């Protein structure tokens, strides 16, 4: 547990936050079921080929080295169909088609469950990690399961206590309606439960033709249930190999539609990959599919899942004993109209503290230098109060991942001389303290800068025409001096697309080290010496 938390504390804290907010999704693939006796994709196809009604093992052996598995499935079905259709001569074509599909599904069922039903409860109870995900499934609106089998449904039933209502809902069609009072298990490739008399999907996505149709459906919007999960939730992908063309298409589409929304992909590994190999895999998945790749074996997956659902006091106590941080505060700072709010709006999976909590006074729209003495005093007091509220709330938080629009240092950039700078810093310290001795909460400082013309354009778009380029240029210089070396990283939001800027920001949040700055000390130095430190 110690190693898993130490190496992945940012990911775990982020996922814990999403779990508590009921905004966490799960996506399972074949790898999650293989420990239970379910066959791999290759073994399933071979077993089907060996079935007496198919009698296609010779055909399978001749194709397995040169033809994709999904194409072999197509060929085996055609082989089965040609043999079987002779037995139905003279019958209605509609019923022949239905009978063929029913028999084919029966063959798949036998191959799928052959080694999985014996001592099923014991196998599930001893699964290295699947049971550790049950609290997440129960707490999630939708869990996506690319497998045909009913393992997740079986486990949920075993964990269920109480009323007559089923502890889950099963869907295999994206347009189906569902209730929000119990978790949904969605099988996009079809559903084939252990109980053959239970409701099940008529079709299974198991061949070139069906995979191609599924990919076309995803392009035409028929996979909106999955796409909605990928664009609105934070998902953990378990037991998947990222070879499914439809899955990759949906992940890529989500990365374009929601560039600030990232998911966690568990790449199962028992082998020793070099750091260079891991970095190459990580960067590829991060850049293309908005995936944070985690390299775990069975034990690692189990510990990871347990840490996500561990009770807060126990988790925080464990982290404290190890000296591992579980509270990440990221201040986004910079001059006026550099794009802080626009960028932060794309990272809704984190807890965002906006620039202002309360409705802003009308005086705040004008440049500070244009305000009279009384207006400046009122604005200053109001701003101090806003920072005090945010700081007090952040002080009270024990764990979490927070993005904060502006730090308490920002208002000092609007002063006109050194004496005013010192007074403003002193005023902010007093406002933050609020008579309770509170100190500015330290955090990772992300400095944003932009071209003056672009800043002017953004202000004009917001109907703020009184901000001149000359004033903005001076403000940029002063803001840069204000933070000097007191920021962790700098992001240039100028002459590049918003998409690229969001990508750069995501790298800071997910990949870079958390570099905490002592803003209270900085504010005290400003109160003593002004900006020219």
Coordinates of C-alpha atoms in Angstrom, one line a residue:
X1 CA 0.0 0.0 0.0
X2 CA 2.8 2.4 0.9
X3 CA 4.5 2.1 -2.5
X4 CA 1.2 2.5 -4.4
X5 CA 0.2 5.6 -2.5
X6 CA 3.6 7.2 -2.7
X7 CA 4.0 6.7 -6.4
X8 CA 0.4 7.6 -7.3
X9 CA -0.8 9.9 -4.6
X10 CA -2.1 12.6 -7.0
X11 CA -4.1 10.1 -9.0
X12 CA -5.5 8.5 -5.9
X13 CA -6.5 11.8 -4.3
X14 CA -8.2 12.9 -7.6
X15 CA -10.1 9.6 -7.9
X16 CA -11.1 9.7 -4.2
X17 CA -12.5 13.1 -4.8
X18 CA -14.5 11.9 -7.9
X19 CA -15.7 8.9 -6.0
X20 CA -17.1 11.0 -3.2
X21 CA -18.7 13.3 -5.8
X22 CA -20.3 10.3 -7.5
X23 CA -18.5 11.3 -10.7
X24 CA -16.4 8.2 -11.1
X25 CA -16.9 5.7 -13.8
X26 CA -15.5 2.2 -14.5
X27 CA -14.7 0.4 -17.8
X28 CA -13.9 -3.3 -17.7
X29 CA -12.4 -5.5 -20.3
X30 CA -11.6 -9.2 -20.7
X31 CA -8.5 -9.1 -18.5
X32 CA -10.7 -8.6 -15.4
X33 CA -12.5 -11.9 -16.0
X34 CA -9.8 -14.3 -17.0
X35 CA -8.9 -15.2 -13.3
X36 CA -12.4 -16.5 -13.0
X37 CA -12.0 -19.2 -15.7
X38 CA -13.4 -17.2 -18.6
X39 CA -11.4 -17.7 -21.7
X40 CA -9.2 -15.1 -23.5
X41 CA -10.4 -13.8 -26.8
X42 CA -8.1 -16.3 -28.7
X43 CA -9.1 -19.3 -26.5
X44 CA -12.8 -18.5 -26.9
X45 CA -12.5 -18.5 -30.7
X46 CA -10.5 -21.8 -30.7
X47 CA -13.1 -23.4 -28.4
X48 CA -15.9 -22.3 -30.8
X49 CA -14.0 -23.8 -33.7
X50 CA -13.7 -27.1 -31.8
X51 CA -17.4 -27.4 -31.1
X52 CA -19.0 -30.3 -32.9
X53 CA -21.7 -28.1 -34.5
X54 CA -18.9 -25.9 -36.0
X55 CA -16.3 -28.6 -36.6
X56 CA -13.8 -25.9 -37.8
X57 CA -10.6 -26.6 -35.9
X58 CA -8.7 -27.4 -39.1
X59 CA -9.9 -24.2 -40.6
X60 CA -9.0 -22.3 -37.5
X61 CA -5.4 -23.7 -37.5
X62 CA -4.9 -22.8 -41.1
X63 CA -6.0 -19.2 -40.4
X64 CA -4.7 -18.3 -36.9
X65 CA -1.3 -17.1 -38.0
X66 CA -2.4 -14.9 -40.9
X67 CA -5.9 -13.7 -40.3
X68 CA -7.2 -11.3 -37.5
X69 CA -9.2 -13.0 -34.8
X70 CA -12.4 -11.1 -35.6
X71 CA -12.1 -12.2 -39.2
X72 CA -11.7 -15.8 -38.1
X73 CA -14.9 -15.5 -36.2
X74 CA -16.7 -14.4 -39.3
X75 CA -15.3 -17.3 -41.3
X76 CA -16.2 -19.8 -38.6
X77 CA -19.7 -18.5 -38.5
X78 CA -20.1 -18.8 -42.3
X79 CA -18.6 -22.4 -42.1
X80 CA -21.1 -23.2 -39.3
X81 CA -24.0 -21.6 -41.2
X82 CA -23.3 -23.5 -44.5
X83 CA -23.3 -26.8 -42.5
X84 CA -26.3 -26.0 -40.3
X85 CA -28.6 -24.5 -43.0
X86 CA -28.9 -27.8 -44.8
X87 CA -30.8 -29.2 -41.8
X88 CA -33.4 -26.5 -42.1
X89 CA -34.3 -27.0 -45.8
X90 CA -37.8 -26.0 -46.6
X91 CA -38.4 -23.9 -43.5
X92 CA -39.3 -20.2 -43.3
X93 CA -36.2 -18.0 -44.0
X94 CA -37.0 -15.7 -41.1
X95 CA -37.1 -18.6 -38.6
X96 CA -34.0 -20.2 -40.1
X97 CA -32.0 -16.9 -39.5
X98 CA -33.3 -16.7 -35.9
X99 CA -32.5 -20.4 -35.3
X100 CA -29.0 -20.0 -36.7
X101 CA -28.3 -17.0 -34.5
X102 CA -29.7 -18.8 -31.4
X103 CA -27.6 -21.9 -32.0
X104 CA -24.5 -19.7 -32.6
X105 CA -25.1 -17.8 -29.4
X106 CA -25.5 -21.2 -27.6
X107 CA -22.1 -22.3 -28.8
X108 CA -20.5 -19.1 -27.6
X109 CA -22.3 -19.5 -24.2
X110 CA -20.8 -23.0 -23.8
X111 CA -17.3 -21.9 -24.7
X112 CA -17.6 -18.8 -22.5
X113 CA -18.9 -20.5 -19.3
X114 CA -17.3 -23.9 -19.6
X115 CA -14.6 -23.4 -17.0
X116 CA -16.2 -20.5 -15.1
X117 CA -19.2 -22.1 -13.4
X118 CA -17.5 -24.7 -11.3
X119 CA -17.0 -23.2 -7.7
X120 CA -18.0 -19.8 -9.1
X121 CA -18.5 -18.2 -5.8
X122 CA -15.1 -19.3 -4.5
X123 CA -13.4 -18.1 -7.7
X124 CA -14.9 -14.7 -7.4
X125 CA -14.2 -14.5 -3.6
X126 CA -10.5 -15.2 -4.3
X127 CA -10.2 -12.9 -7.4
X128 CA -7.1 -10.7 -6.8
X129 CA -8.9 -7.3 -7.2
X130 CA -12.4 -7.4 -8.7
X131 CA -14.2 -7.3 -5.3
X132 CA -12.2 -4.2 -4.4
X133 CA -14.1 -2.3 -7.1
X134 CA -17.6 -3.2 -5.8
X135 CA -18.0 0.0 -3.7
X136 CA -17.1 2.1 -6.8
X137 CA -19.6 0.2 -9.0
X138 CA -22.3 0.6 -6.4
X139 CA -21.5 4.3 -6.2
X140 CA -21.3 4.9 -9.9
X141 CA -24.2 5.8 -12.2
X142 CA -22.9 3.6 -15.1
X143 CA -20.2 0.9 -15.3
X144 CA -19.2 -0.1 -18.8
X145 CA -18.4 -3.8 -19.3
X146 CA -17.0 -4.9 -22.7
X147 CA -17.4 -8.5 -21.6
X148 CA -20.4 -10.7 -22.5
X149 CA -20.5 -12.5 -19.1
X150 CA -22.5 -11.5 -16.0
X151 CA -19.7 -11.5 -13.4
X152 CA -20.3 -8.0 -12.2
X153 CA -24.0 -8.6 -11.9
X154 CA -23.3 -11.9 -10.0
X155 CA -20.9 -10.1 -7.5
X156 CA -23.4 -7.2 -6.9
X157 CA -26.1 -9.8 -6.1
X158 CA -23.8 -11.5 -3.7
X159 CA -23.1 -8.2 -1.9
X160 CA -26.7 -7.2 -1.9
X161 CA -28.7 -7.1 1.3
X162 CA -32.2 -5.9 1.9
X163 CA -35.2 -5.2 -0.3
X164 CA -36.8 -6.9 -3.3
X165 CA -35.2 -4.5 -5.8
X166 CA -32.3 -5.8 -8.0
X167 CA -29.0 -4.2 -7.0
X168 CA -28.2 -3.3 -10.6
X169 CA -29.7 -2.6 -14.0
X170 CA -28.4 -4.3 -17.2
X171 CA -28.3 -2.5 -20.5
X172 CA -26.8 -3.4 -23.9
X173 CA -28.4 -0.7 -26.1
X174 CA -27.2 2.9 -25.8
X175 CA -30.7 4.4 -26.3
X176 CA -32.3 2.4 -23.4
X177 CA -33.8 4.3 -20.5
X178 CA -32.7 3.5 -17.0
X179 CA -33.5 4.6 -13.4
X180 CA -31.0 6.4 -11.2
X181 CA -31.7 4.5 -8.0
X182 CA -29.4 1.6 -8.8
X183 CA -26.1 1.2 -10.7
X184 CA -26.2 0.4 -14.4
X185 CA -24.0 -2.2 -16.0
X186 CA -23.8 -1.4 -19.7
X187 CA -22.6 -4.1 -22.1
X188 CA -21.8 -2.4 -25.4
X189 CA -20.7 -5.7 -27.0
X190 CA -23.8 -7.6 -25.8
X191 CA -24.8 -9.6 -22.8
X192 CA -24.9 -13.4 -22.3
X193 CA -25.7 -14.2 -18.6
X194 CA -25.2 -17.6 -16.9
X195 CA -28.9 -18.1 -16.6
X196 CA -29.9 -18.8 -20.2
X197 CA -33.5 -18.0 -19.4
X198 CA -32.7 -14.5 -18.3
X199 CA -33.0 -11.5 -20.5
X200 CA -30.1 -11.2 -22.8
X201 CA -29.0 -9.3 -25.9
X202 CA -30.0 -10.8 -29.3
X203 CA -26.7 -9.9 -30.9
X204 CA -23.1 -10.1 -29.7
X205 CA -20.4 -7.9 -31.1
X206 CA -18.0 -10.7 -32.0
X207 CA -17.0 -10.5 -35.7
X208 CA -15.5 -8.1 -38.3
X209 CA -19.0 -7.2 -39.5
X210 CA -20.4 -6.4 -36.1
X211 CA -17.2 -4.5 -35.0
X212 CA -17.4 -2.5 -38.2
X213 CA -21.0 -1.7 -37.6
X214 CA -20.3 -0.7 -34.0
X215 CA -17.5 1.6 -35.2
X216 CA -19.9 3.2 -37.7
X217 CA -22.5 3.6 -35.0
X218 CA -20.0 5.3 -32.7
X219 CA -19.3 7.8 -35.6
X220 CA -23.0 8.5 -36.1
X221 CA -23.7 9.1 -32.4
X222 CA -25.2 5.8 -31.4
X223 CA -22.5 5.3 -28.7
X224 CA -23.5 8.5 -26.8
X225 CA -23.8 6.6 -23.5
X226 CA -20.1 5.7 -23.6
X227 CA -19.1 9.1 -25.0
X228 CA -21.1 10.9 -22.3
X229 CA -19.2 8.9 -19.7
X230 CA -15.8 9.8 -21.2
X231 CA -16.6 13.5 -21.6
X232 CA -18.4 14.0 -18.2
X233 CA -16.9 11.5 -15.8
X234 CA -13.5 10.4 -14.6
X235 CA -13.1 6.8 -15.6
X236 CA -10.8 3.9 -14.6
X237 CA -10.1 1.4 -17.4
X238 CA -9.4 -2.1 -16.1
X239 CA -8.6 -5.2 -18.0
X240 CA -8.4 -3.6 -21.4
X241 CA -5.6 -3.6 -24.1
X242 CA -6.7 -0.6 -26.1
X243 CA -6.8 -2.7 -29.3
X244 CA -10.6 -2.1 -29.8
X245 CA -11.0 0.4 -32.7
X246 CA -14.3 1.6 -31.4
X247 CA -13.0 2.2 -27.9
X248 CA -10.0 4.1 -29.2
X249 CA -12.3 6.2 -31.5
X250 CA -14.5 7.1 -28.5
X251 CA -11.5 8.0 -26.3
X252 CA -10.0 10.2 -29.1
X253 CA -13.4 11.8 -29.7
X254 CA -13.7 12.5 -26.0
X255 CA -10.2 14.0 -25.9
X256 CA -11.1 16.4 -28.6
X257 CA -14.5 17.4 -27.2
X258 CA -13.3 17.6 -23.5
X259 CA -9.6 18.3 -23.7
X260 CA -9.3 18.9 -19.9
X261 CA -11.0 15.7 -18.9
X262 CA -8.6 12.8 -18.3
X263 CA -9.1 9.1 -17.4
X264 CA -6.9 6.5 -15.7
X265 CA -5.9 3.4 -17.7
X266 CA -4.5 0.5 -15.8
X267 CA -2.0 -1.3 -18.0
X268 CA -1.6 -4.7 -16.5
X269 CA 2.0 -5.8 -16.3
X270 CA 4.0 -8.5 -14.6
X271 CA 7.1 -7.9 -16.7
X272 CA 9.8 -5.4 -15.9
X273 CA 9.5 -2.4 -18.3
X274 CA 12.2 0.1 -18.3
X275 CA 11.5 3.7 -17.3
X276 CA 12.0 4.7 -20.9
X277 CA 9.4 2.2 -22.1
X278 CA 6.9 3.2 -19.5
X279 CA 7.4 6.9 -20.4
X280 CA 6.9 6.2 -24.1
X281 CA 3.6 4.3 -23.4
X282 CA 2.5 7.0 -20.9
X283 CA 3.2 9.9 -23.3
X284 CA 1.4 8.2 -26.2
X285 CA -1.7 7.5 -24.2
X286 CA -1.7 10.8 -22.5
X287 CA -1.3 12.8 -25.7
X288 CA -3.7 10.9 -27.9
X289 CA -6.4 9.6 -25.6
X290 CA -6.3 11.7 -22.5
X291 CA -5.3 8.7 -20.5
X292 CA -3.0 8.7 -17.4
X293 CA -1.4 5.2 -17.6
X294 CA -0.8 3.3 -14.4
X295 CA 1.4 0.2 -14.5
X296 CA 0.1 -2.4 -12.0
X297 CA 0.0 -6.2 -11.5
X298 CA -2.8 -7.9 -9.7
X299 CA -1.6 -6.9 -6.2
X300 CA -1.1 -3.3 -7.3
X301 CA -4.6 -3.0 -8.8
X302 CA -6.1 -4.3 -5.5
X303 CA -4.2 -1.9 -3.3
X304 CA -5.0 1.0 -5.7
X305 CA -8.8 0.3 -5.6
X306 CA -8.8 -0.1 -1.8
X307 CA -7.1 3.3 -1.3
X308 CA -9.7 5.0 -3.5
X309 CA -12.6 3.8 -1.3
X310 CA -10.8 3.8 2.1
X311 CA -12.5 5.8 4.8
X312 CA -11.2 9.4 5.0
X313 CA -9.8 9.3 8.6
X314 CA -8.0 6.0 7.9
X315 CA -6.6 7.2 4.6
X316 CA -5.4 10.5 5.9
X317 CA -3.9 8.9 9.0
X318 CA -2.0 6.4 6.8
X319 CA -0.8 9.2 4.5
X320 CA 0.3 11.3 7.5
X321 CA 2.4 8.4 9.0
X322 CA 4.2 8.0 5.7
X323 CA 4.6 11.8 5.2
X324 CA 2.8 11.6 1.8
X325 CA 0.7 14.7 0.8
X326 CA -3.0 14.2 0.0
X327 CA -4.0 17.8 -0.4
X328 CA -3.0 19.5 -3.6
X329 CA -3.7 23.2 -4.1
X330 CA -2.9 24.8 -7.5
X331 CA -3.1 28.6 -7.7
X332 CA -3.5 29.9 -11.2
X333 CA -2.1 33.4 -11.3
X334 CA -1.2 36.1 -13.9
X335 CA -2.3 39.5 -15.2
X336 CA -5.8 40.4 -16.3
X337 CA -7.3 38.4 -19.2
X338 CA -4.5 35.9 -19.6
X339 CA -7.1 33.2 -19.8
X340 CA -7.2 31.7 -16.2
X341 CA -10.9 31.3 -16.0
X342 CA -11.3 29.9 -19.5
X343 CA -8.6 27.3 -18.9
X344 CA -9.9 26.3 -15.5
X345 CA -13.4 25.8 -16.9
X346 CA -12.1 22.8 -18.8
X347 CA -11.0 21.0 -15.7
X348 CA -14.3 20.4 -14.0
X349 CA -13.1 17.0 -12.7
X350 CA -11.2 18.9 -10.0
X351 CA -12.6 21.2 -7.3
X352 CA -12.4 24.7 -8.7
X353 CA -12.5 27.9 -6.6
X354 CA -13.5 30.7 -8.9
X355 CA -12.0 34.1 -8.8
X356 CA -14.9 35.6 -6.8
X357 CA -17.3 33.8 -4.6
X358 CA -19.9 36.5 -4.3
X359 CA -21.3 38.9 -6.9
X360 CA -18.7 41.4 -7.8
X361 CA -19.2 45.2 -7.2
X362 CA -19.5 47.4 -10.3
X363 CA -16.3 49.3 -9.4
X364 CA -14.3 46.1 -10.0
X365 CA -14.9 46.4 -13.8
X366 CA -12.8 49.6 -14.1
X367 CA -9.0 49.7 -13.9
X368 CA -7.9 50.2 -10.2
X369 CA -6.1 53.5 -11.1
X370 CA -9.4 55.0 -12.3
X371 CA -11.1 54.6 -8.9
X372 CA -11.4 57.4 -6.3
X373 CA -10.1 56.9 -2.7
X374 CA -13.5 55.7 -1.3
X375 CA -14.1 53.3 -4.2
X376 CA -10.6 51.9 -3.8
X377 CA -11.2 51.3 -0.1
X378 CA -14.5 49.5 -0.7
X379 CA -13.0 47.4 -3.5
X380 CA -10.0 46.5 -1.3
X381 CA -12.1 45.4 1.6
X382 CA -14.4 43.3 -0.7
X383 CA -11.4 41.6 -2.4
X384 CA -9.8 40.9 1.0
X385 CA -13.1 39.3 2.1
X386 CA -13.2 37.1 -1.0
X387 CA -9.6 35.8 -0.4
X388 CA -10.3 35.3 3.2
X389 CA -13.4 33.1 2.5
X390 CA -11.4 31.0 0.0
X391 CA -8.4 30.7 2.2
X392 CA -10.4 29.7 5.2
X393 CA -12.3 27.0 3.2
X394 CA -9.0 25.6 1.9
X395 CA -7.5 25.6 5.4
X396 CA -10.4 23.4 6.5
X397 CA -9.9 20.8 3.8
X398 CA -8.0 17.6 4.8
X399 CA -7.5 16.1 1.4
X400 CA -8.4 16.8 -2.2
X401 CA -7.3 18.3 -5.5
X402 CA -8.1 22.0 -5.8
X403 CA -7.6 24.6 -8.6
X404 CA -7.8 28.2 -7.4
X405 CA -8.3 31.2 -9.7
X406 CA -5.8 33.8 -8.4
X407 CA -3.7 33.9 -5.2
X408 CA -3.7 36.5 -2.5
X409 CA -0.6 38.1 -4.1
X410 CA -2.5 39.1 -7.3
X411 CA -4.2 42.3 -6.0
X412 CA -0.8 43.9 -5.2
X413 CA 0.0 44.1 -8.9
X414 CA -2.7 46.9 -9.2
X415 CA -0.9 49.3 -6.9
X416 CA 1.0 52.4 -8.2
X417 CA 4.1 52.7 -5.9
X418 CA 6.2 50.9 -3.4
X419 CA 4.5 52.3 -0.3
X420 CA 1.1 51.4 -1.7
X421 CA 2.5 47.9 -2.5
X422 CA 3.5 47.4 1.1
X423 CA 0.2 48.7 2.5
X424 CA -1.8 46.5 0.1
X425 CA 0.2 43.4 1.2
X426 CA -0.3 44.3 4.8
X427 CA -4.0 44.8 4.3
X428 CA -4.3 41.4 2.6
X429 CA -2.5 39.7 5.5
X430 CA -4.9 41.3 7.9
X431 CA -7.9 40.3 5.7
X432 CA -6.7 36.7 5.4
X433 CA -6.1 36.5 9.2
X434 CA -9.5 37.9 9.9
X435 CA -8.7 38.0 13.6
X436 CA -8.3 34.2 13.7
X437 CA -4.6 34.0 13.0
X438 CA -5.1 32.2 9.7
X439 CA -2.2 32.0 7.3
X440 CA -2.2 31.8 3.5
X441 CA -2.5 28.2 2.5
X442 CA 0.6 27.2 0.5
X443 CA 0.3 25.6 -2.9
X444 CA 1.7 25.0 -6.4
X445 CA 1.7 28.2 -8.3
X446 CA 0.9 28.1 -12.1
X447 CA 1.8 31.4 -13.7
X448 CA 0.0 32.3 -17.0
X449 CA 1.1 35.0 -19.4
X450 CA -0.2 36.2 -22.7
X451 CA 0.3 38.7 -25.5
X452 CA -1.1 42.2 -24.7
X453 CA -3.1 42.3 -27.9
X454 CA -4.8 39.1 -27.1
X455 CA -5.5 40.3 -23.5
X456 CA -7.0 43.5 -25.0
X457 CA -9.1 41.4 -27.4
X458 CA -10.5 39.2 -24.6
X459 CA -11.4 42.3 -22.5
X460 CA -13.1 43.9 -25.5
X461 CA -15.1 40.7 -26.0
X462 CA -16.3 41.1 -22.4
X463 CA -17.2 44.8 -23.1
X464 CA -14.3 46.1 -21.0
X465 CA -13.1 48.8 -23.3
X466 CA -11.4 51.0 -20.7
X467 CA -8.3 48.8 -20.3
X468 CA -5.6 50.2 -22.5
X469 CA -2.7 48.2 -24.1
X470 CA -0.2 50.5 -22.2
X471 CA -1.8 49.8 -18.9
X472 CA -2.0 46.0 -19.6
X473 CA 1.7 46.0 -20.7
X474 CA 2.7 47.7 -17.4
X475 CA 0.5 45.3 -15.4
X476 CA 2.1 42.3 -17.1
X477 CA 5.6 43.5 -16.1
X478 CA 4.5 44.2 -12.6
X479 CA 2.8 40.8 -12.2
X480 CA 5.9 39.1 -13.4
X481 CA 8.0 41.0 -10.9
X482 CA 5.5 40.2 -8.2
X483 CA 5.9 36.5 -8.5
X484 CA 9.6 36.6 -9.6
X485 CA 10.7 33.0 -8.8
X486 CA 7.7 32.3 -6.6
X487 CA 5.8 30.2 -9.1
X488 CA 6.2 26.5 -10.0
X489 CA 5.7 26.6 -13.7
X490 CA 4.8 29.1 -16.5
X491 CA 2.3 28.5 -19.2
X492 CA 2.2 30.9 -22.2
X493 CA -1.4 31.3 -23.4
X494 CA -0.6 33.2 -26.5
X495 CA -0.5 32.5 -30.3
X496 CA -1.5 28.9 -29.7
X497 CA -4.9 27.2 -29.6
X498 CA -6.9 26.9 -26.4
X499 CA -6.7 23.1 -26.9
X500 CA -2.9 23.2 -26.8
X501 CA -2.9 25.4 -23.7
X502 CA -5.2 23.0 -22.0
X503 CA -2.9 20.1 -22.9
X504 CA 0.0 22.0 -21.4
X505 CA -2.0 22.7 -18.2
X506 CA -3.0 19.0 -18.0
X507 CA 0.6 18.0 -18.0
X508 CA 1.3 20.3 -15.1
X509 CA -1.6 19.0 -13.1
X510 CA -1.2 15.3 -13.8
X511 CA 2.4 14.7 -14.6
X512 CA 4.7 17.4 -13.0
X513 CA 5.8 17.3 -9.4
X514 CA 3.7 19.2 -6.9
X515 CA 6.0 22.1 -5.9
X516 CA 4.4 23.9 -3.0
X517 CA 5.2 27.6 -2.4
X518 CA 4.9 29.4 0.9
X519 CA 2.7 32.3 -0.2
X520 CA 2.3 33.6 3.4
X521 CA 6.1 34.3 3.6
X522 CA 6.0 36.0 0.2
X523 CA 3.1 38.2 1.3
X524 CA 5.0 39.1 4.5
X525 CA 8.1 40.1 2.5
X526 CA 5.9 42.2 0.2
X527 CA 4.5 44.0 3.2
X528 CA 8.0 44.8 4.4
X529 CA 9.8 45.6 1.1
X530 CA 7.3 45.9 -1.7
X531 CA 7.6 44.2 -5.1
X532 CA 11.3 44.9 -5.7
X533 CA 12.5 42.1 -3.4

